[in-house]
XYZ file of C-alpha atoms in Angstrom:
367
model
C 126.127 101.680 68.708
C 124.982 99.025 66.742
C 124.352 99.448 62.581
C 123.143 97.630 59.879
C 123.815 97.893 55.970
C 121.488 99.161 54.286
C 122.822 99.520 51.091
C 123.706 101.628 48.391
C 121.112 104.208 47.271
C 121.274 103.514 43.724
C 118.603 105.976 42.685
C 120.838 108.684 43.307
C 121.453 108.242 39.743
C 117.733 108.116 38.899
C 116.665 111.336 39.719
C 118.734 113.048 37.330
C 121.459 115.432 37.583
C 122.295 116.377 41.356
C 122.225 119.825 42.097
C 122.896 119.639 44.283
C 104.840 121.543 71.717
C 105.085 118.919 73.507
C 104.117 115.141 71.918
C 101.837 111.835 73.014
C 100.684 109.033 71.557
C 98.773 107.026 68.835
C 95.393 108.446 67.554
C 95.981 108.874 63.254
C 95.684 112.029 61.762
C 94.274 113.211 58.781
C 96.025 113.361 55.742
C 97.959 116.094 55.510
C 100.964 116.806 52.969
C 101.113 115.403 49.761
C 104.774 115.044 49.522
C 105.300 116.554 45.760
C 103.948 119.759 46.588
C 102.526 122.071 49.291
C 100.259 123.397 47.534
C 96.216 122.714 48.970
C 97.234 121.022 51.966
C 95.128 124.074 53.746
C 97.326 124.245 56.540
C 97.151 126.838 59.563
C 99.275 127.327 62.292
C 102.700 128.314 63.774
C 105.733 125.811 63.170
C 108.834 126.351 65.211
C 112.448 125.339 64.843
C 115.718 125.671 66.030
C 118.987 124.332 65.077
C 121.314 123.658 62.358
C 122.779 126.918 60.598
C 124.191 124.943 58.026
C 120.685 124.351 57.030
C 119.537 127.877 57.333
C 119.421 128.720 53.240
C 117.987 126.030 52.252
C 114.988 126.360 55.491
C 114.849 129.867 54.323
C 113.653 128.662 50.639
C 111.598 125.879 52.208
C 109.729 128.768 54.569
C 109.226 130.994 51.629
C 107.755 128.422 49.213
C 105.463 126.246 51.892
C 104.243 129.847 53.434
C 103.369 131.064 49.888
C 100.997 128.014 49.341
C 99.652 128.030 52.716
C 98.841 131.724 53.490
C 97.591 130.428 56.945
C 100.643 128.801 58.014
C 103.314 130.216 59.581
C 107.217 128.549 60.227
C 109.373 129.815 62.061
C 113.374 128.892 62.293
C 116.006 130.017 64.663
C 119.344 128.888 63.664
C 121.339 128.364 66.825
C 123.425 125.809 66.216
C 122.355 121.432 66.080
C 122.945 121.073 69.614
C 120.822 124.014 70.497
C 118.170 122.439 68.128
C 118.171 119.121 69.944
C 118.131 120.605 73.572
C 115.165 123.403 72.762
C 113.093 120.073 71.092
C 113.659 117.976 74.135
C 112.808 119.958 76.369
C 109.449 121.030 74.018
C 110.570 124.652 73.022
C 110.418 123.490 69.741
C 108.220 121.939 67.176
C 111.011 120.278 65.444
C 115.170 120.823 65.162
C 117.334 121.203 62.473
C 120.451 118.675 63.387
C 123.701 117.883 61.578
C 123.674 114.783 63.727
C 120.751 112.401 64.429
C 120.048 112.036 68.012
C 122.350 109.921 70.117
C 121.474 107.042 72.082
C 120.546 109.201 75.254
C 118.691 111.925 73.423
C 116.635 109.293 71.554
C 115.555 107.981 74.973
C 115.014 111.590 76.623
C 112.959 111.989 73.185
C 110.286 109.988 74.875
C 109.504 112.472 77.855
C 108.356 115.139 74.723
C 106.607 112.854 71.973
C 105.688 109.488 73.526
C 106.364 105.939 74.159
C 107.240 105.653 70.549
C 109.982 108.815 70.913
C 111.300 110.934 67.912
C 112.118 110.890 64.386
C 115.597 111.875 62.618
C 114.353 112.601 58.619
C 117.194 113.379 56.193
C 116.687 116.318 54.949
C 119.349 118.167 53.738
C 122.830 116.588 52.303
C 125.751 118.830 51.574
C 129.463 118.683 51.742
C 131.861 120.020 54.382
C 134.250 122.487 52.716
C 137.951 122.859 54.065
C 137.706 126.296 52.901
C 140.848 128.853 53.274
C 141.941 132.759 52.603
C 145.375 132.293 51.937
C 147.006 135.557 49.628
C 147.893 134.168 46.690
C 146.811 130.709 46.399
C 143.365 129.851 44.823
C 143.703 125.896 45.161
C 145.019 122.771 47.622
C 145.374 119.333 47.673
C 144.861 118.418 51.273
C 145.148 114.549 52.467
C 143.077 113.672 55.749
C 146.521 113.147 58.289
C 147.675 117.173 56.577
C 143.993 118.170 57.349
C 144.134 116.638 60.793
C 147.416 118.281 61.805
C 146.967 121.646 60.212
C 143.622 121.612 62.644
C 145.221 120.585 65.847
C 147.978 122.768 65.380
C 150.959 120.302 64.436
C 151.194 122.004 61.258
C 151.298 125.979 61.710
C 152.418 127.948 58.606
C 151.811 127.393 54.912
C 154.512 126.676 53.593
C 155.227 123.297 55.718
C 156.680 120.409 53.774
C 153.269 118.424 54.184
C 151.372 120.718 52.248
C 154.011 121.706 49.907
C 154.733 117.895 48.679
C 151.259 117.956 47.586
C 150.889 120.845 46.045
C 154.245 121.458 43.888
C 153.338 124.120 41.642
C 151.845 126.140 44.437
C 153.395 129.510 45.538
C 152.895 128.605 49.217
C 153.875 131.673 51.699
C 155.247 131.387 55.309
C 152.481 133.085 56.692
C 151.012 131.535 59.443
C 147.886 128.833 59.751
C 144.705 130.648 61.767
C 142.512 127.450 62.295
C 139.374 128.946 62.855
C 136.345 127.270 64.270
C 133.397 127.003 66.294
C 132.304 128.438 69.383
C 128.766 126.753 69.983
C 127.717 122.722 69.789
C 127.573 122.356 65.972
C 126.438 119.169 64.218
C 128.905 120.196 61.436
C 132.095 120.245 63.594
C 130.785 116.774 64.533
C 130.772 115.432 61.028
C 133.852 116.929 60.508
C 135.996 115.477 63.361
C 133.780 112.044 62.801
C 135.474 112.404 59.571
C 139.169 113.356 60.834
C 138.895 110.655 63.577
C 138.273 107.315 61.292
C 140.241 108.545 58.148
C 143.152 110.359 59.558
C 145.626 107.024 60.107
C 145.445 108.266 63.574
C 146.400 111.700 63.465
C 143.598 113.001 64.864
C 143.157 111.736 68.221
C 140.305 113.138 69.535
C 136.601 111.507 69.838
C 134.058 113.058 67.908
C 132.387 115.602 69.363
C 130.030 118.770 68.544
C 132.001 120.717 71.055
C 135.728 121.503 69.333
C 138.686 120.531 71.988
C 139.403 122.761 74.109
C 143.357 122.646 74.123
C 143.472 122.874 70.116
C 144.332 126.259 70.029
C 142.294 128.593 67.329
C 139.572 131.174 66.953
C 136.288 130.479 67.298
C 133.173 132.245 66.142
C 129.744 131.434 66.798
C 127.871 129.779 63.568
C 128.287 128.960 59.940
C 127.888 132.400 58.881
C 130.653 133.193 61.941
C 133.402 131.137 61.142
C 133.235 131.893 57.496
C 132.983 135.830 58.366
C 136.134 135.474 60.411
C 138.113 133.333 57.592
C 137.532 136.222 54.756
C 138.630 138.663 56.823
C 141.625 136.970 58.253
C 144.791 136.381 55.557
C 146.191 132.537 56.716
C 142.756 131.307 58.161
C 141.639 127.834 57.705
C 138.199 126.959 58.241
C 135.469 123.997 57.811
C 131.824 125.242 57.147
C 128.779 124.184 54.829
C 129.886 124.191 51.210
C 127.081 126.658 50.196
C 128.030 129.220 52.747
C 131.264 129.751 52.062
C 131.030 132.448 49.466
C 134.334 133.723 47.817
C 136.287 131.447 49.971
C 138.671 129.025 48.020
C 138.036 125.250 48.889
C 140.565 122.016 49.328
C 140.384 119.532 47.299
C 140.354 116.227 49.731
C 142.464 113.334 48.940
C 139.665 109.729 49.081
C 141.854 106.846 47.809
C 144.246 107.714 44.717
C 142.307 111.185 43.959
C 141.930 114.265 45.593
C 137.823 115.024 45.433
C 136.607 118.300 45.098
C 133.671 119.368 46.810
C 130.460 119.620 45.585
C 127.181 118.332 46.036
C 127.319 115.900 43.460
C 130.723 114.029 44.914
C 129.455 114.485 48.431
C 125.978 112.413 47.883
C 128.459 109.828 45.654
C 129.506 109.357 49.971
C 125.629 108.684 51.153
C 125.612 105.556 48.899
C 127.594 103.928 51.273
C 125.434 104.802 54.022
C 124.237 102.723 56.880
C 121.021 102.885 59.392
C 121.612 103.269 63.019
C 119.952 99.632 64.361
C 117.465 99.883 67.654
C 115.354 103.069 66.946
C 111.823 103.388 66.313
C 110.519 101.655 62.663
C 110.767 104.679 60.906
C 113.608 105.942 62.442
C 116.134 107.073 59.407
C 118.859 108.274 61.445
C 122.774 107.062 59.297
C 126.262 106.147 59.940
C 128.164 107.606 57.622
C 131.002 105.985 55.654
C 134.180 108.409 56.271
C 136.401 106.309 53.719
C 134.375 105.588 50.856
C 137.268 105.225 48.595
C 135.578 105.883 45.399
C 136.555 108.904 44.147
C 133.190 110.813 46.135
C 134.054 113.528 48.601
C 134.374 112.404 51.814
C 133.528 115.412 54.566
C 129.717 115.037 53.996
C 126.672 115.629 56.542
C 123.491 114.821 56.592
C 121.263 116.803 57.979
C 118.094 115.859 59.638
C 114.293 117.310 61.381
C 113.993 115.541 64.178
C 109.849 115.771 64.978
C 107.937 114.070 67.218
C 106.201 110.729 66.420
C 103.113 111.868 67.965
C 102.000 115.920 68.797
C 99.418 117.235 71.157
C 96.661 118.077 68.585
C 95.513 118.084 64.937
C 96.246 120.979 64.405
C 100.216 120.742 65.136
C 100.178 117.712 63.755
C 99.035 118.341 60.123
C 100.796 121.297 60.578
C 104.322 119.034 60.457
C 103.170 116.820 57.969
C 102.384 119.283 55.585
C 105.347 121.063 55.955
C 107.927 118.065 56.059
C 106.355 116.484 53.212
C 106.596 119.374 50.895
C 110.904 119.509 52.791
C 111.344 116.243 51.148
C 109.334 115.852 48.492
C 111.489 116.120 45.005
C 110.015 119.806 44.567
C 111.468 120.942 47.840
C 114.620 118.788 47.562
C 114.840 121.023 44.213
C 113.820 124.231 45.364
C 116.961 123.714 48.500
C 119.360 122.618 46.179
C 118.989 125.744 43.630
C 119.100 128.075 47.037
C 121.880 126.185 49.176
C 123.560 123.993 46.072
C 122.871 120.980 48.217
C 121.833 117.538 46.911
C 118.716 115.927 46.091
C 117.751 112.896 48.174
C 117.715 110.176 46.530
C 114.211 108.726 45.646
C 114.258 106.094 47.710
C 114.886 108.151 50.675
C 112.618 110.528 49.970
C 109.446 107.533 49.759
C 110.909 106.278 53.092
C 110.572 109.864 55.183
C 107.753 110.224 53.412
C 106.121 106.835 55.151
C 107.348 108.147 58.257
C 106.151 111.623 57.852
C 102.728 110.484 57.755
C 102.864 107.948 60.611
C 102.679 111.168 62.939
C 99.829 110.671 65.098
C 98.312 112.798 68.092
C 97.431 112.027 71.785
C-alpha cells in the first residue's frame, strides 16, 4: 500500500490543552451540519451504526448531545467490534461504522457496491491511546520495552518475575505468579493497532502480520470486546491485557519505552504520535484514512489508534443524507471533539483535521 507524507499536524498545539442504507451517486445536498455545533440543523431521522467498542463512550456522549439538539433525530450504535462495523456497512446494514482501522484496499473497493462509483469515506474521529494495562497483586507501575511487550504477549515470557521485566523495573516487588495474556475474541480494530504496533517496533520479536483477528496458536484468554477483556483482567490476579485507555478503569497501565524514555499513556502523549502521521495514497479526494508512525521516537506514546466513521460518499435520499452530515459534523467539530474527550479522555483533533473531514463531510451527495 502506497503512502504519502503528509506532515506534521502542528495545530495540535493550537487548540489548546489536549484532553484528551444503501448509497449512489452525485446530486448535492442541502446544507446540513454546521460543524461547531448541532444545534438548528433540524434534523429527522434514524442513524445507524455498528462497530468499534473502543469508541462506544465517547458515541454515547456524541448520541446524547446531537439527540438533545435535534429532538427529531434518532442514532443508533451497536458496538460489535471494527470488523463487525465494516462488514454490517458493506453489506448496507448500516448507515455508517465505527472502525479502529480505515478500510483496506479490498473493502475500499467492495465500498463501491453500497455508496457509488466514488466508494466510502474513513473520517478520524476519535484518537486515543492503547493501554498495556495489568492486575498484578502488588505492583501499581511497569516499564515495559516493545521486544518485553511482544514476548510477554506471545507467551515467551510467562511469569512476572522474568529477568526481562525485572531489569527494567529494579525497585519493583515483582512476584512469580504467572502472566494471563488476555485478549480478544472478535475482529477488533484495536488488536490491529496493537500488533501493527508490536510488528514494526518489536526488533523482530513479534513475528506475526498484523491482523484484527489475534493468532490463533498464542495461547491466552479471550473475551469478546473492550469492556470484555478489561472485565476479565480485574478479575484475574497475573492478567495482562491491551484495551482503550479510557476503559480501563482501576486497572494499572505500562509505561512504554519510545526511544530513551518510557511514555506513559495518555491522550496528550498519544496525539504527540498522530503528528507523524501519513495519508494512505489512491483513495477517493477526501479520503482521510492514515498510516500510522509506530516509532515516533519523540518521547509521545506509541500504541495509538485512530479511529474512524466510515459513511458513504453518496446515500439514497435527503433525508439520510443530511441526516449524516448533521451528525458527523457536530462528531468532529471542536464542540464534539470536546464533549468525547471529557467522556472517554480521548484527544482533540487537531484543527486542521477537523476543517479537512469537515470538507468531506459535506461533499456527501445523494442518487
Amino acid at each position: 500500500m502506497k503512502i504519502s507524507r503528509i506532515g506534521r499536524f502542528a495545530a495540535i498545539a493550537a487548540v489548546g490543552t489536549i484532553a484528551l442504507t444503501a448509497c449512489g451517486s452525485d446530486n448535492a445536498t442541502g446544507d446540513a451540519g454546521t460543524g461547531s455545533s448541532s444545534a438548528g440543523t433540524d434534523v429527522k431521522g434514524t442513524l445507524s451504526g455498528v462497530g468499534s467498542s473502543a469508541q462506544q463512550a465517547a458515541m454515547t456522549q456524541w448520541q446524547t448531545d446531537f439527540q438533545s439538539d435535534n429532538s427529531g433525530a434518532n442514532v443508533q450504535y451497536s458496538p460489535d467490534g471494527s470488523g463487525a462495523g465494516r462488514k454490517a456497512f458493506l453489506s448496507g446494514g448500516a448507515n455508517f461504522a465505527g472502525s479502529d482501522a480505515h478500510l483496506d484496499d479490498d473493502e475500499y473497493s467492495q465500498a463501491k457496491d453500497q455508496c457509488g462509483p466514488d466508494g466510502a469515506m474513513d473520517i478520524p474521529v476519535y484518537v486515543s491511546p492503547i493501554a498495556v494495562a495489568f492486575n498484578v497483586k502488588g505492583v501499581d507501575s511497569l516499564n515495559l520495552d516493545p521486544a518485553t511487550i511482544a514476548k510477554i504477549f506471545k507467551g515467551e515470557i510467562s511469569t512476572w518475575n522474568d529477568p526481562e521485566i525485572k531489569k527494567q523495573n529494579e525497585e519493583a516487588k515483582l512476584p512469580d505468579t504467572p502472566i494471563n495474556v488476555v485478549h480478544r475474541s472478535d475482529n477488533s480494530g484495536t488488536t490491529e493497532n496493537f500488533t501493527e504496533y508490536l510488528s514494526k517496533a518489536s526488533g523482530g520479536a513479534w513475528d506475526k502480520e498484523p491482523s484484527g483477528d489475534w493468532p490463533s496458536d498464542f495461547k491466552g484468554e479471550a473475551n469478546k470486546g473492550t469492556s470484555g477483556v478489561v472485565s476479565t483482567t480485574q478479575s484475574t490476579d497475573g492478567a495482562i491485557t491491551y484495551a482503550d485507555e479510557s476503559a480501563v478503569g482501576d486497572l494499572s497501565t505500562a509505561k512504554v519505552k519510545d526511544g530513551d524514555d518510557y511514555v506513559e499513556v495518555s491522550a496528550d502523549s498519544a496525539a504527540k504520535a498522530v503528528e507523524q502521521s501519513d495519508k494512505v495514497q489512491g483513495r477517493g479526494e477526501h479520503d482521510m484514512s492514515l498510516e500510522l508512525n509506530r516509532t515516533p521516537n519523540d518521547g509521545s506514546y506509541p500504541i495509538v489508534l485512530v479511529s474512524y466513521h466510515v459513511i458513504c460518499s453518496a446515500y439514497k435520499d435527503q433525508e439520510t443524507a443530511d441526516l449524516v452530515k448533521a451528525f458527523e459534523n457536530y462528531v468532529v467539530s471542536e464542540d464534539g471533539q470536546k464533549s468525547a474527550a471529557s467522556a472517554a479522555k480521548s484527544a482533540v483533533l487537531p484543527e486542521s483535521m477537523r476543517e479537512d473531514a469537515k470538507k468531506a463531510i459535506d461533499s456527501i451527495t445523494t442518487k
